[in-house]
PDB file of C-alpha atoms in Angstrom:
ATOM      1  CA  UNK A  24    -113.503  99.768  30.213  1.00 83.00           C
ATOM      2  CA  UNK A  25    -116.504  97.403  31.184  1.00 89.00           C
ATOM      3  CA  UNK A  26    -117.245  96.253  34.742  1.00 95.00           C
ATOM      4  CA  UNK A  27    -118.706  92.695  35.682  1.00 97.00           C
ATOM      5  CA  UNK A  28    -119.450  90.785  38.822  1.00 97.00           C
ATOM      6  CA  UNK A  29    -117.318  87.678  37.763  1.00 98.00           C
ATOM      7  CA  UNK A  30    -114.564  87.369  34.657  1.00 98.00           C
ATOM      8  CA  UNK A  31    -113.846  83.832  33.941  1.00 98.00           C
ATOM      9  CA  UNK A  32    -110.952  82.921  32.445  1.00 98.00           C
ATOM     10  CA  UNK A  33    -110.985  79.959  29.618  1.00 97.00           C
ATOM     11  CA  UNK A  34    -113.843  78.444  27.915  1.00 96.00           C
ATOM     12  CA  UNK A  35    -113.314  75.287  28.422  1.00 95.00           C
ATOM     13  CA  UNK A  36    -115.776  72.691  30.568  1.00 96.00           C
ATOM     14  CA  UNK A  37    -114.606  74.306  33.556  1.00 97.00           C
ATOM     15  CA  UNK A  38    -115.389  77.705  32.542  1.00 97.00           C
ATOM     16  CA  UNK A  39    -118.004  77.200  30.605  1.00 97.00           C
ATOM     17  CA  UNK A  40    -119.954  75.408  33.785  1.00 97.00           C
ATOM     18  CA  UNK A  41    -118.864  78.233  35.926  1.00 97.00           C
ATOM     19  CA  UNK A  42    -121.036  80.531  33.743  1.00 97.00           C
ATOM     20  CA  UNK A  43    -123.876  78.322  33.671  1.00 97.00           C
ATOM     21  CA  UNK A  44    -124.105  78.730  37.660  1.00 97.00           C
ATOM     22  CA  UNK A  45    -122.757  82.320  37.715  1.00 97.00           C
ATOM     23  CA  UNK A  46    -125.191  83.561  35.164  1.00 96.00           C
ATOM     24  CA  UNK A  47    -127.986  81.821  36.540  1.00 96.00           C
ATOM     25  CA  UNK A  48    -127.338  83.508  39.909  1.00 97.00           C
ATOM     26  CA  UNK A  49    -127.776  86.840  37.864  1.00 96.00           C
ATOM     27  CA  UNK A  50    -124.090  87.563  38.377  1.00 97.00           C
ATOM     28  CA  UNK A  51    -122.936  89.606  35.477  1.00 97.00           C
ATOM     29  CA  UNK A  52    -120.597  87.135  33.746  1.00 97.00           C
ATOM     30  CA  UNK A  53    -118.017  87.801  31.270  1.00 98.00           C
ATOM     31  CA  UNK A  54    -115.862  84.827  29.947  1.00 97.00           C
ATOM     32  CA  UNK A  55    -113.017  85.320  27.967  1.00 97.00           C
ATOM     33  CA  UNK A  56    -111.018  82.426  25.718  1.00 96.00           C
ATOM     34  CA  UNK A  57    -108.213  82.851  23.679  1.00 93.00           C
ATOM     35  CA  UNK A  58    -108.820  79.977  21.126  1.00 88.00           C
ATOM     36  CA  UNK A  59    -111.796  77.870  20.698  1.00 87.00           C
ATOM     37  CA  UNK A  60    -114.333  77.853  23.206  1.00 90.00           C
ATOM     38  CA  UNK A  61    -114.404  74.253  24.364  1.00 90.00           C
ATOM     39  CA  UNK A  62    -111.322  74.112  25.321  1.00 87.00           C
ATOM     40  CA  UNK A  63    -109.306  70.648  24.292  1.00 85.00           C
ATOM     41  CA  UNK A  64    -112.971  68.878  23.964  1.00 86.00           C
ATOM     42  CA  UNK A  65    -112.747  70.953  20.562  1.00 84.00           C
ATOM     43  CA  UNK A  66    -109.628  68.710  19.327  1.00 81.00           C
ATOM     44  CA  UNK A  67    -111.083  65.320  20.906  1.00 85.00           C
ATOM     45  CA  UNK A  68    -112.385  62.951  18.500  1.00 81.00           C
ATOM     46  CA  UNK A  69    -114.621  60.775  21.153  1.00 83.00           C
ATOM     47  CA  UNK A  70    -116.218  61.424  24.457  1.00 87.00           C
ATOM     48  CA  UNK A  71    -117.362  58.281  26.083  1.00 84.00           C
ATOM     49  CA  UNK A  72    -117.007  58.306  29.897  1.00 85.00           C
ATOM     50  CA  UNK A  73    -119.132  61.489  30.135  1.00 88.00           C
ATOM     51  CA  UNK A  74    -122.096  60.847  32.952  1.00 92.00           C
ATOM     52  CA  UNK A  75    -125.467  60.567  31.100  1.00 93.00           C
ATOM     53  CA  UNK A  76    -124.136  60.639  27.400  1.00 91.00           C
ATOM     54  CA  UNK A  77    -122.441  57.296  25.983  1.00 89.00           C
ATOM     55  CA  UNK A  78    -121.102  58.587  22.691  1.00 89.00           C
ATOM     56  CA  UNK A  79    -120.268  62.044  21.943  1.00 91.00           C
ATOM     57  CA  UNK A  80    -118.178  63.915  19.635  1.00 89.00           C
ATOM     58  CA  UNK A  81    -115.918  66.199  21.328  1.00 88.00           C
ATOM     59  CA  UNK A  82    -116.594  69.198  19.187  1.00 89.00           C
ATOM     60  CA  UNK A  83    -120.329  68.335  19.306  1.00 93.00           C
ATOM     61  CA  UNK A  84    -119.824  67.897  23.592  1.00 92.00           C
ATOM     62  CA  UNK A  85    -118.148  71.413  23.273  1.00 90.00           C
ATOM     63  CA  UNK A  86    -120.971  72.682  21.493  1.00 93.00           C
ATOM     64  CA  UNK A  87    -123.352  71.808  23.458  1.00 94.00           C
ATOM     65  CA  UNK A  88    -121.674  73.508  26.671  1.00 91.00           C
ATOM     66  CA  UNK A  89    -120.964  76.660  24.757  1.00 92.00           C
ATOM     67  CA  UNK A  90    -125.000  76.927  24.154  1.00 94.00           C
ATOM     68  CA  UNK A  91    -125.136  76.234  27.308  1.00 94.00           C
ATOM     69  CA  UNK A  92    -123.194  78.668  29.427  1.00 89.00           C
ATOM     70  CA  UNK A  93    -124.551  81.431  27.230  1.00 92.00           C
ATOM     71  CA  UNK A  94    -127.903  80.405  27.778  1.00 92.00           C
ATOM     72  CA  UNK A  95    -128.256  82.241  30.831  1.00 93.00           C
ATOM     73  CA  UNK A  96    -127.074  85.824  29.571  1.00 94.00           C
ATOM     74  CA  UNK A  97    -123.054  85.157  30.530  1.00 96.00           C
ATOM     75  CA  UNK A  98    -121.023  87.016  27.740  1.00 96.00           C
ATOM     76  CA  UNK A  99    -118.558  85.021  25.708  1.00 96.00           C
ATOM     77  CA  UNK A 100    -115.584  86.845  23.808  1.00 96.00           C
ATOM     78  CA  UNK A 101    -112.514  85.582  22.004  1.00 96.00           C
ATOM     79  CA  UNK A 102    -109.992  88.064  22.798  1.00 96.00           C
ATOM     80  CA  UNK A 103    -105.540  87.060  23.816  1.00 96.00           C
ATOM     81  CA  UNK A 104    -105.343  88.312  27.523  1.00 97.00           C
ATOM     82  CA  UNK A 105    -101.926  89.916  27.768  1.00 97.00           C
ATOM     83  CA  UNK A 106    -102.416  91.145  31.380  1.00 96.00           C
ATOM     84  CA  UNK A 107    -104.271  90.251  34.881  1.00 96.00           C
ATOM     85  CA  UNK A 108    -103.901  92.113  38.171  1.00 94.00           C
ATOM     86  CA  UNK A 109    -105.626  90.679  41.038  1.00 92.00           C
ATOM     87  CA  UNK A 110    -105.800  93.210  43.617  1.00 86.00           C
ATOM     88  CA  UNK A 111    -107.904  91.777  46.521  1.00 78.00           C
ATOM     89  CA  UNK A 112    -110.248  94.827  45.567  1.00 83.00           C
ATOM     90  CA  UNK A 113    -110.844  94.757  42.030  1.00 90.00           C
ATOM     91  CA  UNK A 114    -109.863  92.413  39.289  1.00 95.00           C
ATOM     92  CA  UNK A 115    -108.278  93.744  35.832  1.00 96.00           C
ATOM     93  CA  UNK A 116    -107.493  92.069  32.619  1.00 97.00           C
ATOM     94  CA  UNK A 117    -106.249  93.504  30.166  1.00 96.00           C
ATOM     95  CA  UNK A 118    -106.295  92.380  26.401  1.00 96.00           C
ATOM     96  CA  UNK A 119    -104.292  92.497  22.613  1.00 94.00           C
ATOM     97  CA  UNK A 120    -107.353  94.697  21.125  1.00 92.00           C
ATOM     98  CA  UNK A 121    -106.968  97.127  23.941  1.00 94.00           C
ATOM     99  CA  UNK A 122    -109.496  96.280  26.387  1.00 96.00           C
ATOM    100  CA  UNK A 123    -109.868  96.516  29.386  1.00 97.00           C
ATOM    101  CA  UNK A 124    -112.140  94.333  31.924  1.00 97.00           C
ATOM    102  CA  UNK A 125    -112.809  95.285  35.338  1.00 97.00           C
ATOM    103  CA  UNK A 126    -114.453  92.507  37.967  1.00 97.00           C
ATOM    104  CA  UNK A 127    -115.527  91.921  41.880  1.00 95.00           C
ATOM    105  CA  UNK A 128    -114.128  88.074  41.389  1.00 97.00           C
ATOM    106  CA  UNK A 129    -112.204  86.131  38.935  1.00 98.00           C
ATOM    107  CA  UNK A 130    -112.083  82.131  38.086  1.00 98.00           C
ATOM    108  CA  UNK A 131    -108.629  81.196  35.953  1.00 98.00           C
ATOM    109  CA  UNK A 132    -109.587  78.442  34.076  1.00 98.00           C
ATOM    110  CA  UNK A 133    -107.242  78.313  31.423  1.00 97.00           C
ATOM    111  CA  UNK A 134    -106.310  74.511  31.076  1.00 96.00           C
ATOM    112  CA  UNK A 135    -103.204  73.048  30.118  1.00 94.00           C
ATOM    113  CA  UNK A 136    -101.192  73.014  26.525  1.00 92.00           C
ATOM    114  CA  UNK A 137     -99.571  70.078  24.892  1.00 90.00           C
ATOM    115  CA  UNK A 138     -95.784  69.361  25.996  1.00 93.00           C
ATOM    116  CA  UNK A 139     -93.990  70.030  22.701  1.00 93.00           C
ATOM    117  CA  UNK A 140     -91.514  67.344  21.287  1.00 94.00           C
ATOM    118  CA  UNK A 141     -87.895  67.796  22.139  1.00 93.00           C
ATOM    119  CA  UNK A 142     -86.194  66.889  19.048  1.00 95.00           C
ATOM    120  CA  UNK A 143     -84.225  68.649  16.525  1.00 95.00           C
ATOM    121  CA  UNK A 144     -86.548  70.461  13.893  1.00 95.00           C
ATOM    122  CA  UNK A 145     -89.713  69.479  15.713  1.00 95.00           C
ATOM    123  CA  UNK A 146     -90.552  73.241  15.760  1.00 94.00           C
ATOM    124  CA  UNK A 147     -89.965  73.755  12.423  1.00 94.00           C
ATOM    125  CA  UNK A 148     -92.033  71.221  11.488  1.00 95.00           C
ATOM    126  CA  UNK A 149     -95.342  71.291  13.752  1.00 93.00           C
ATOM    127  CA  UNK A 150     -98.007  72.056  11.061  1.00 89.00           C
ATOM    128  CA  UNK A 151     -96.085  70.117   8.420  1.00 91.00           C
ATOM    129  CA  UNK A 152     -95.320  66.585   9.392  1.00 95.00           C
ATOM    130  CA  UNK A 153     -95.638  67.000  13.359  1.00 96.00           C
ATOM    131  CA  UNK A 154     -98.809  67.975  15.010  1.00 94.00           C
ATOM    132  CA  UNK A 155    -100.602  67.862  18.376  1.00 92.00           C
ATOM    133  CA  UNK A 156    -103.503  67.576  17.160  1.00 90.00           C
ATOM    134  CA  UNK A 157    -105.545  64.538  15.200  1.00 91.00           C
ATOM    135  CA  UNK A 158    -108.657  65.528  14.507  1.00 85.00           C
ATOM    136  CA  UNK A 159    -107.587  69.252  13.697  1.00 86.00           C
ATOM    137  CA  UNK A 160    -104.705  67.438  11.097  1.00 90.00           C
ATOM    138  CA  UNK A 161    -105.587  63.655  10.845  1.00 92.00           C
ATOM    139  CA  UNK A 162    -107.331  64.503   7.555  1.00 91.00           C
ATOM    140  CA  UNK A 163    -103.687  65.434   5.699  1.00 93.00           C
ATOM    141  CA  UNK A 164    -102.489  61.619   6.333  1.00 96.00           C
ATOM    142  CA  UNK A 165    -105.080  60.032   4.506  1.00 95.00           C
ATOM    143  CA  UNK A 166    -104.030  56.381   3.480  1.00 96.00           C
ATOM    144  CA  UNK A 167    -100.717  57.160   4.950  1.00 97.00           C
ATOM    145  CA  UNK A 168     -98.528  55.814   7.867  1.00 98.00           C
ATOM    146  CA  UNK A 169     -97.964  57.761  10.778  1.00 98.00           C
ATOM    147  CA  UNK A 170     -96.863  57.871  14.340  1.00 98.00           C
ATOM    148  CA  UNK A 171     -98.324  58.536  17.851  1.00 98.00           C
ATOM    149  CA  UNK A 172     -96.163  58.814  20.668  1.00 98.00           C
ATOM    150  CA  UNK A 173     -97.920  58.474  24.117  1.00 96.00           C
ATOM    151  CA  UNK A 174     -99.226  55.675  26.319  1.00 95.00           C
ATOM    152  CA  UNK A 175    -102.313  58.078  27.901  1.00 93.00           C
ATOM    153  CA  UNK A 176    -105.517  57.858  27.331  1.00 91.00           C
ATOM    154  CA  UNK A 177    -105.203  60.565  24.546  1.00 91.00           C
ATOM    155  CA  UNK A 178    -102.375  59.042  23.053  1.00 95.00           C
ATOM    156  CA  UNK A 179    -104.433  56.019  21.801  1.00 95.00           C
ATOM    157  CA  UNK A 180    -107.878  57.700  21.765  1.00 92.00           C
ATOM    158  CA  UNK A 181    -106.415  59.465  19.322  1.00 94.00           C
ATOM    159  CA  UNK A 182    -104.809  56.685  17.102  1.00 96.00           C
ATOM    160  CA  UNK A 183    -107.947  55.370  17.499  1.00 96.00           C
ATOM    161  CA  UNK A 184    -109.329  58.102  15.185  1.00 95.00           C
ATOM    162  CA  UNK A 185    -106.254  58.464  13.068  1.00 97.00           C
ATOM    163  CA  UNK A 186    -106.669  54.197  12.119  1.00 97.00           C
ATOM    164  CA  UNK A 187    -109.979  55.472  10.703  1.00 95.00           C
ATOM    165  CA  UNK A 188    -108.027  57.511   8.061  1.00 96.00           C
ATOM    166  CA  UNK A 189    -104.337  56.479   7.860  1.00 97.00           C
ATOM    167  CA  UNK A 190    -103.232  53.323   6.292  1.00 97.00           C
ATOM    168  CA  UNK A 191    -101.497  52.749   9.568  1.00 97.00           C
ATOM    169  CA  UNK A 192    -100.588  53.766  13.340  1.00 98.00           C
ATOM    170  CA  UNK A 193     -97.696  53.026  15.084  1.00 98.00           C
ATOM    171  CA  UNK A 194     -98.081  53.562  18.759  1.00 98.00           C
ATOM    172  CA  UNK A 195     -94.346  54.196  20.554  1.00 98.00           C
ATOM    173  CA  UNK A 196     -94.392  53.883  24.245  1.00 97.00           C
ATOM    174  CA  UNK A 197     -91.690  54.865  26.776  1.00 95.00           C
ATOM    175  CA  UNK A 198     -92.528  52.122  29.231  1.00 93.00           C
ATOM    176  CA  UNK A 199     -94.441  48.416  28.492  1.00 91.00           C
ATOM    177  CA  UNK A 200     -97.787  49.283  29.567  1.00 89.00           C
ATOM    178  CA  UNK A 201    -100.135  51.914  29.198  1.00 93.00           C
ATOM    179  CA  UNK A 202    -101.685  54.588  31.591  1.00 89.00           C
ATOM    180  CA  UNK A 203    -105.076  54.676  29.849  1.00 90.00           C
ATOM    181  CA  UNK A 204    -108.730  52.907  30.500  1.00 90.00           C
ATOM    182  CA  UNK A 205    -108.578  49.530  29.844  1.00 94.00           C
ATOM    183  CA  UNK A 206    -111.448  49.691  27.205  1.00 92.00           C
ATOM    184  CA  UNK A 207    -109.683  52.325  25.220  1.00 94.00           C
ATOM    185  CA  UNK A 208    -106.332  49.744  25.644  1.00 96.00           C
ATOM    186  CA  UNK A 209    -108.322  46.924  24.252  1.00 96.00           C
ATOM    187  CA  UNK A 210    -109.958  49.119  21.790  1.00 95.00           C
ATOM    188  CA  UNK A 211    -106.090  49.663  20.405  1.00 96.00           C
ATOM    189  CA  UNK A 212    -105.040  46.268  20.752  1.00 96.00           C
ATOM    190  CA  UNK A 213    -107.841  44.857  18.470  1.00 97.00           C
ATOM    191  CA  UNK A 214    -107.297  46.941  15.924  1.00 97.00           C
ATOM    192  CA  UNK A 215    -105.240  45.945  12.841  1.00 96.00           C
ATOM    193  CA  UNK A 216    -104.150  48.742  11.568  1.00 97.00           C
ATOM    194  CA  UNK A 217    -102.666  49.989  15.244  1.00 97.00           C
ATOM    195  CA  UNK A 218     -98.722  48.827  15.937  1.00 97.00           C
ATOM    196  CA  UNK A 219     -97.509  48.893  19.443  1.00 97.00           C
ATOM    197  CA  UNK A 220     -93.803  49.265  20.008  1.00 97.00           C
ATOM    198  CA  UNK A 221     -93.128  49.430  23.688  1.00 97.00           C
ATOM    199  CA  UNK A 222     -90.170  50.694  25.311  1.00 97.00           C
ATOM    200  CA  UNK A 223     -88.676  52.516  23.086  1.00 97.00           C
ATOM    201  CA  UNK A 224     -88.790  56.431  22.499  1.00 97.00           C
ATOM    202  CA  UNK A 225     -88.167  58.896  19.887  1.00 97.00           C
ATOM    203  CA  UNK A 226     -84.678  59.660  18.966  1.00 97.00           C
ATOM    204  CA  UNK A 227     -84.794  61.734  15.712  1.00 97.00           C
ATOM    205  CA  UNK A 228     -87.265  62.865  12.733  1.00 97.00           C
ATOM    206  CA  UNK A 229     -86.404  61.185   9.213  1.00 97.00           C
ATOM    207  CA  UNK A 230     -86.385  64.161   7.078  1.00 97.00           C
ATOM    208  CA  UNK A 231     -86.437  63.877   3.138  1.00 96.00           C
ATOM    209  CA  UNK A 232     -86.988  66.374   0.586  1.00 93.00           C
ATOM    210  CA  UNK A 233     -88.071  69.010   3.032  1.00 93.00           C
ATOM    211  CA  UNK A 234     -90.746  66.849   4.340  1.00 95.00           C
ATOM    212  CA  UNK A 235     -91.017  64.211   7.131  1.00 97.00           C
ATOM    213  CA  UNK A 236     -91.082  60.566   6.461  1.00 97.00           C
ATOM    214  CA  UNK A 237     -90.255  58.458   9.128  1.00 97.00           C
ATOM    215  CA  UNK A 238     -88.709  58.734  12.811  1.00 98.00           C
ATOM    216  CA  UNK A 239     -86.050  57.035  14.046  1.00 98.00           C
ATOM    217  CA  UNK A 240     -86.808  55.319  17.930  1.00 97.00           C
ATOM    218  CA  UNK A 241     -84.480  53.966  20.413  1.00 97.00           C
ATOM    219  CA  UNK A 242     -84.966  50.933  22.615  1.00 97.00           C
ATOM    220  CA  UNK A 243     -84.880  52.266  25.964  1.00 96.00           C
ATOM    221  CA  UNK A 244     -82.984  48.755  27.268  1.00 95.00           C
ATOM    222  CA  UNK A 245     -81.035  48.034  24.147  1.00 96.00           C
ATOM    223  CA  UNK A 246     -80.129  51.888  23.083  1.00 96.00           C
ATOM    224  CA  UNK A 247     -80.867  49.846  19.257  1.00 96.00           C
ATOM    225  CA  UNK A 248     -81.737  52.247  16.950  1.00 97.00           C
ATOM    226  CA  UNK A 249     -84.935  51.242  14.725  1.00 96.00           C
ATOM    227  CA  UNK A 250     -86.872  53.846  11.806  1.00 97.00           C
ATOM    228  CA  UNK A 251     -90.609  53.496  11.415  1.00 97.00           C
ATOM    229  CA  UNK A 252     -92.197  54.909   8.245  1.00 97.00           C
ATOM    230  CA  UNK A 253     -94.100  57.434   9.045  1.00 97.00           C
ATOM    231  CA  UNK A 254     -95.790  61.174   7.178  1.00 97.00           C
ATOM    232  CA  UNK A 255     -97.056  62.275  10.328  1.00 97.00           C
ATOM    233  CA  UNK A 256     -95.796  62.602  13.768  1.00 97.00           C
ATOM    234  CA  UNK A 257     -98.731  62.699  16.918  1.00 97.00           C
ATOM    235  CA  UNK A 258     -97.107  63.672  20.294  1.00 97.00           C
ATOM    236  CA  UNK A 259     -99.105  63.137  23.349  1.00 95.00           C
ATOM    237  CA  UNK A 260     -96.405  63.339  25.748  1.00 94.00           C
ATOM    238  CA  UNK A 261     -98.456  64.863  28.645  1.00 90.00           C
ATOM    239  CA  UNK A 262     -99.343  68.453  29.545  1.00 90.00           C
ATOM    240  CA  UNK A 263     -98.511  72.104  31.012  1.00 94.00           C
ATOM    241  CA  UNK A 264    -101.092  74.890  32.826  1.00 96.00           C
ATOM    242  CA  UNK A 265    -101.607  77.699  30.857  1.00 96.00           C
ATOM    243  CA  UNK A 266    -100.852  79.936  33.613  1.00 97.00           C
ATOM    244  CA  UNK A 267     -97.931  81.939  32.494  1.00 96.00           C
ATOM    245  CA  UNK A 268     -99.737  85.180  33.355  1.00 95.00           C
ATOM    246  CA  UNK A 269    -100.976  84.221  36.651  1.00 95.00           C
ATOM    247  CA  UNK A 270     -99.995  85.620  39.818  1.00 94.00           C
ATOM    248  CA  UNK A 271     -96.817  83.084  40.759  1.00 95.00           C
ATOM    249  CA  UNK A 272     -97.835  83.090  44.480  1.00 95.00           C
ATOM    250  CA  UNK A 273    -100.769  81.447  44.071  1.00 97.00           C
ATOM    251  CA  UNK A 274     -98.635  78.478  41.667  1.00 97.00           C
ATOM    252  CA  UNK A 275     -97.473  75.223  43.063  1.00 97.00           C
ATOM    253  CA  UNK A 276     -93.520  74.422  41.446  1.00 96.00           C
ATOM    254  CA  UNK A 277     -94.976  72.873  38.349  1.00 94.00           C
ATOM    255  CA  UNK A 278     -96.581  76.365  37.888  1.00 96.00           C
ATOM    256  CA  UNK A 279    -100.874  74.930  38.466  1.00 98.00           C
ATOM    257  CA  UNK A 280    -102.895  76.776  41.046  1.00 98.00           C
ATOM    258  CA  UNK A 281    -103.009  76.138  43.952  1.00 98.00           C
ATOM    259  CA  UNK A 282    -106.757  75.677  45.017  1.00 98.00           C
ATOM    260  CA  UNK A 283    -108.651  74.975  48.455  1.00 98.00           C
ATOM    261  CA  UNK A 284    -111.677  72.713  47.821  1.00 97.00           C
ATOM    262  CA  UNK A 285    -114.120  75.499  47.814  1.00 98.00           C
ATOM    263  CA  UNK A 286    -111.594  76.133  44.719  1.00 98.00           C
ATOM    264  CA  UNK A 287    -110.398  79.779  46.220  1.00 98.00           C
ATOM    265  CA  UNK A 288    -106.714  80.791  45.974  1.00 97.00           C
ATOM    266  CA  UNK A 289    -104.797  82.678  48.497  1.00 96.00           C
ATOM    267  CA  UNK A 290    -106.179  86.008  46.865  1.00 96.00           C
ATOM    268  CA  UNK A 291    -109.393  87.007  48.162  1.00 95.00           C
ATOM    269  CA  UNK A 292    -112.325  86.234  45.113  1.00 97.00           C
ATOM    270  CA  UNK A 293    -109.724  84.528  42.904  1.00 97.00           C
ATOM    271  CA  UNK A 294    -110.796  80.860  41.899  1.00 98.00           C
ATOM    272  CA  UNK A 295    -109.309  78.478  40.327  1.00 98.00           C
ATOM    273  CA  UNK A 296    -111.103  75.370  37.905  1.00 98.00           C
ATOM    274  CA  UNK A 297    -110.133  72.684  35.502  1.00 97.00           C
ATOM    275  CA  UNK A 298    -107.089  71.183  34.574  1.00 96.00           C
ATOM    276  CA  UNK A 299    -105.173  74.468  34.967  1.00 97.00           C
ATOM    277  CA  UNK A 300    -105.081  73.631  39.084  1.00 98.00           C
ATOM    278  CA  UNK A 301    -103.516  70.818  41.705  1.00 96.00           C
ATOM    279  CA  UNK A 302    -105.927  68.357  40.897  1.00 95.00           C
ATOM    280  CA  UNK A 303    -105.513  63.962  40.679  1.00 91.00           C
ATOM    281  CA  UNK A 304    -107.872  63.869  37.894  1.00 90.00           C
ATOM    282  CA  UNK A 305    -107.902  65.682  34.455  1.00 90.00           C
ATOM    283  CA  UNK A 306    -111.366  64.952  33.019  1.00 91.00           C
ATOM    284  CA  UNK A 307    -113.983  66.192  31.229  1.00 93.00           C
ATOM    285  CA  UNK A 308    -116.677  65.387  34.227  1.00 94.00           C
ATOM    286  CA  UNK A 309    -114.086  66.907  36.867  1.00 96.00           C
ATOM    287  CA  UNK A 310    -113.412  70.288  34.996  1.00 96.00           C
ATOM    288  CA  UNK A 311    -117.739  70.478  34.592  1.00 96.00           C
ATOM    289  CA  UNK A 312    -117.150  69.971  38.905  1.00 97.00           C
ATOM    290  CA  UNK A 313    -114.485  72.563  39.575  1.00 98.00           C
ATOM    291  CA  UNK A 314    -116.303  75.176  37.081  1.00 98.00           C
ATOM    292  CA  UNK A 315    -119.751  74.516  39.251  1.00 98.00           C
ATOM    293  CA  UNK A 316    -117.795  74.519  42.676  1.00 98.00           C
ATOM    294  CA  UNK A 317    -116.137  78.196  41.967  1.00 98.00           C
ATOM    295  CA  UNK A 318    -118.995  79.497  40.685  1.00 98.00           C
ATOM    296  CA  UNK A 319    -120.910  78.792  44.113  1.00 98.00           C
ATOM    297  CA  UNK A 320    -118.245  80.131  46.107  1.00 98.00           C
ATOM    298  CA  UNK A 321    -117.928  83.479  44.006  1.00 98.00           C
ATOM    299  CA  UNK A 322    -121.464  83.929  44.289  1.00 98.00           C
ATOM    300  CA  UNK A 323    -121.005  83.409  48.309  1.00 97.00           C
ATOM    301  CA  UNK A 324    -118.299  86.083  48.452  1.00 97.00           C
ATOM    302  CA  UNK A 325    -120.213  88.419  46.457  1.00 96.00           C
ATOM    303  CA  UNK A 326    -123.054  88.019  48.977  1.00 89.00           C
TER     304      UNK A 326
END
């Protein structure tokens, strides 16, 4: 068992920038992450509205942070958490190797995860045809047509990157506009290999041979049925907290935390930070605020 002054949770911007300010306030820091450290900057092609950097790779952004927060001593381990108590005392979380971490304070900054698709083999086929992922997968659909479905900013930063590889992108959108920036939107709607059918949303995968080649969309108006040729499936269909494991009384109904704007909980020296809480805005730059934010306010309640 190993005692710290802070455990964050997630090491993503939000976490990570919570250990740049913990660590640097000589707070004995550990953060944990499940995955990647990064967080979803680690599947993100391009970084552009980022304060101070134009153009970044999102694996090179993610980088950069992870140097970053360790810089200052804080501790970074990739361990699955299977268990957190959050006594208003002490702070335990428990993980699959066995361990056990002890802590005055705790910041949950665990993100969100991708909604999965709700059609029929979808499961069976994420990793093989579907994926949630382009830059972790684009690379399998070289010179081949595939499909994004999504009107976010994701959605067509993404098919963005896949038109660099595919042959082409088709773009399916529930409604007839999009909810992304307008210079990503234009960015899309110059390029020639990028398709936009609007108003229309999936309706089944075209399986052949074991393997998926098309999907089959409805018109949303119409209820006409039309198939688009397509290898690879690309849902961006919005977002859930990771917070399965968190205490439920400091949730809202759509299971985030629920955060004050010194981001404290309900539970004395639990913070939350990032996308994982009640927030309006689910950016990079925000996540780097909420991380910084916490950190200052665990370091007051320690004093």
């Amino acid at each position: 068992m190993e005692n710290y002054d802070l455990i964050i949770i997630g090491a993503g911007p939000a976490g990570l920038s919570a250990a740049i300010y913990a660590s640097r306030a000589n707070l004995k820091t550990l953060v944990i992450e499940a995955s990647v450290a990064g967080g979803k900057l680690s599947k993100t092609h391009m970084i552009e509205n980022y304060p101070g950097i134009k153009e970044i790779s999102g694996m090179e952004l993610a980088d950069q942070l992870v140097e970053h927060g360790q810089s200052f001593g804080a501790k970074l381990i990739t361990e699955t958490i299977t268990k957190i108590e959050l006594n208003d005392d002490e702070k335990t979380v428990e993980t699959s190797n066995g361990n056990t971490y002890k802590s005055k304070a705790v910041i949950i900054a665990t993100g969100t995860k991708e909604k999965t698709l709700d059609l029929e083999h979808a499961d069976e086929y994420t990793g093989r045809g579907v994926s949630y992922c382009a830059v972790c997968d684009g690379f399998f659909y070289r010179k081949k047509p595939v499909v994004v479905i999504g009107g976010g900013n994701s959605a067509l930063e993404e098919s963005l990157y896949l038109a660099s590889l595919c042959s082409s992108v088709t773009i399916v959108v529930r409604r007839d506009e999009f909810r992304a920036e307008a210079k990503v939107v234009n960015k899309v709607k110059e390029n020639e290999k990028i398709n936009i059918i609007t108003r229309h949303i999936p309706e089944k995968l075209i399986i052949e041979d074991e393997r998926i080649t098309g999907l089959m969309i409805k018109n949303v108006d119409t209820g006409e049925i039309q198939n688009v040729e397509a290898y690879g499936i690309f849902p961006y269909i919005g977002a859930l907290p990771n917070t399965e494991l968190v205490d439920p009384k400091i949730l809202d109904e759509n299971g985030y935390i629920k955060v004050n704007a010194d981001m404290s909980t309900s539970i004395k020296g639990v913070y939350g930070a990032g996308d994982c809480t009640d927030k309006i805005l689910r950016q990079v730059v925000t996540a780097c605020n909420d991380g910084a934010v916490a950190a200052n306010s665990v370091i007051k309640f320690l004093k």
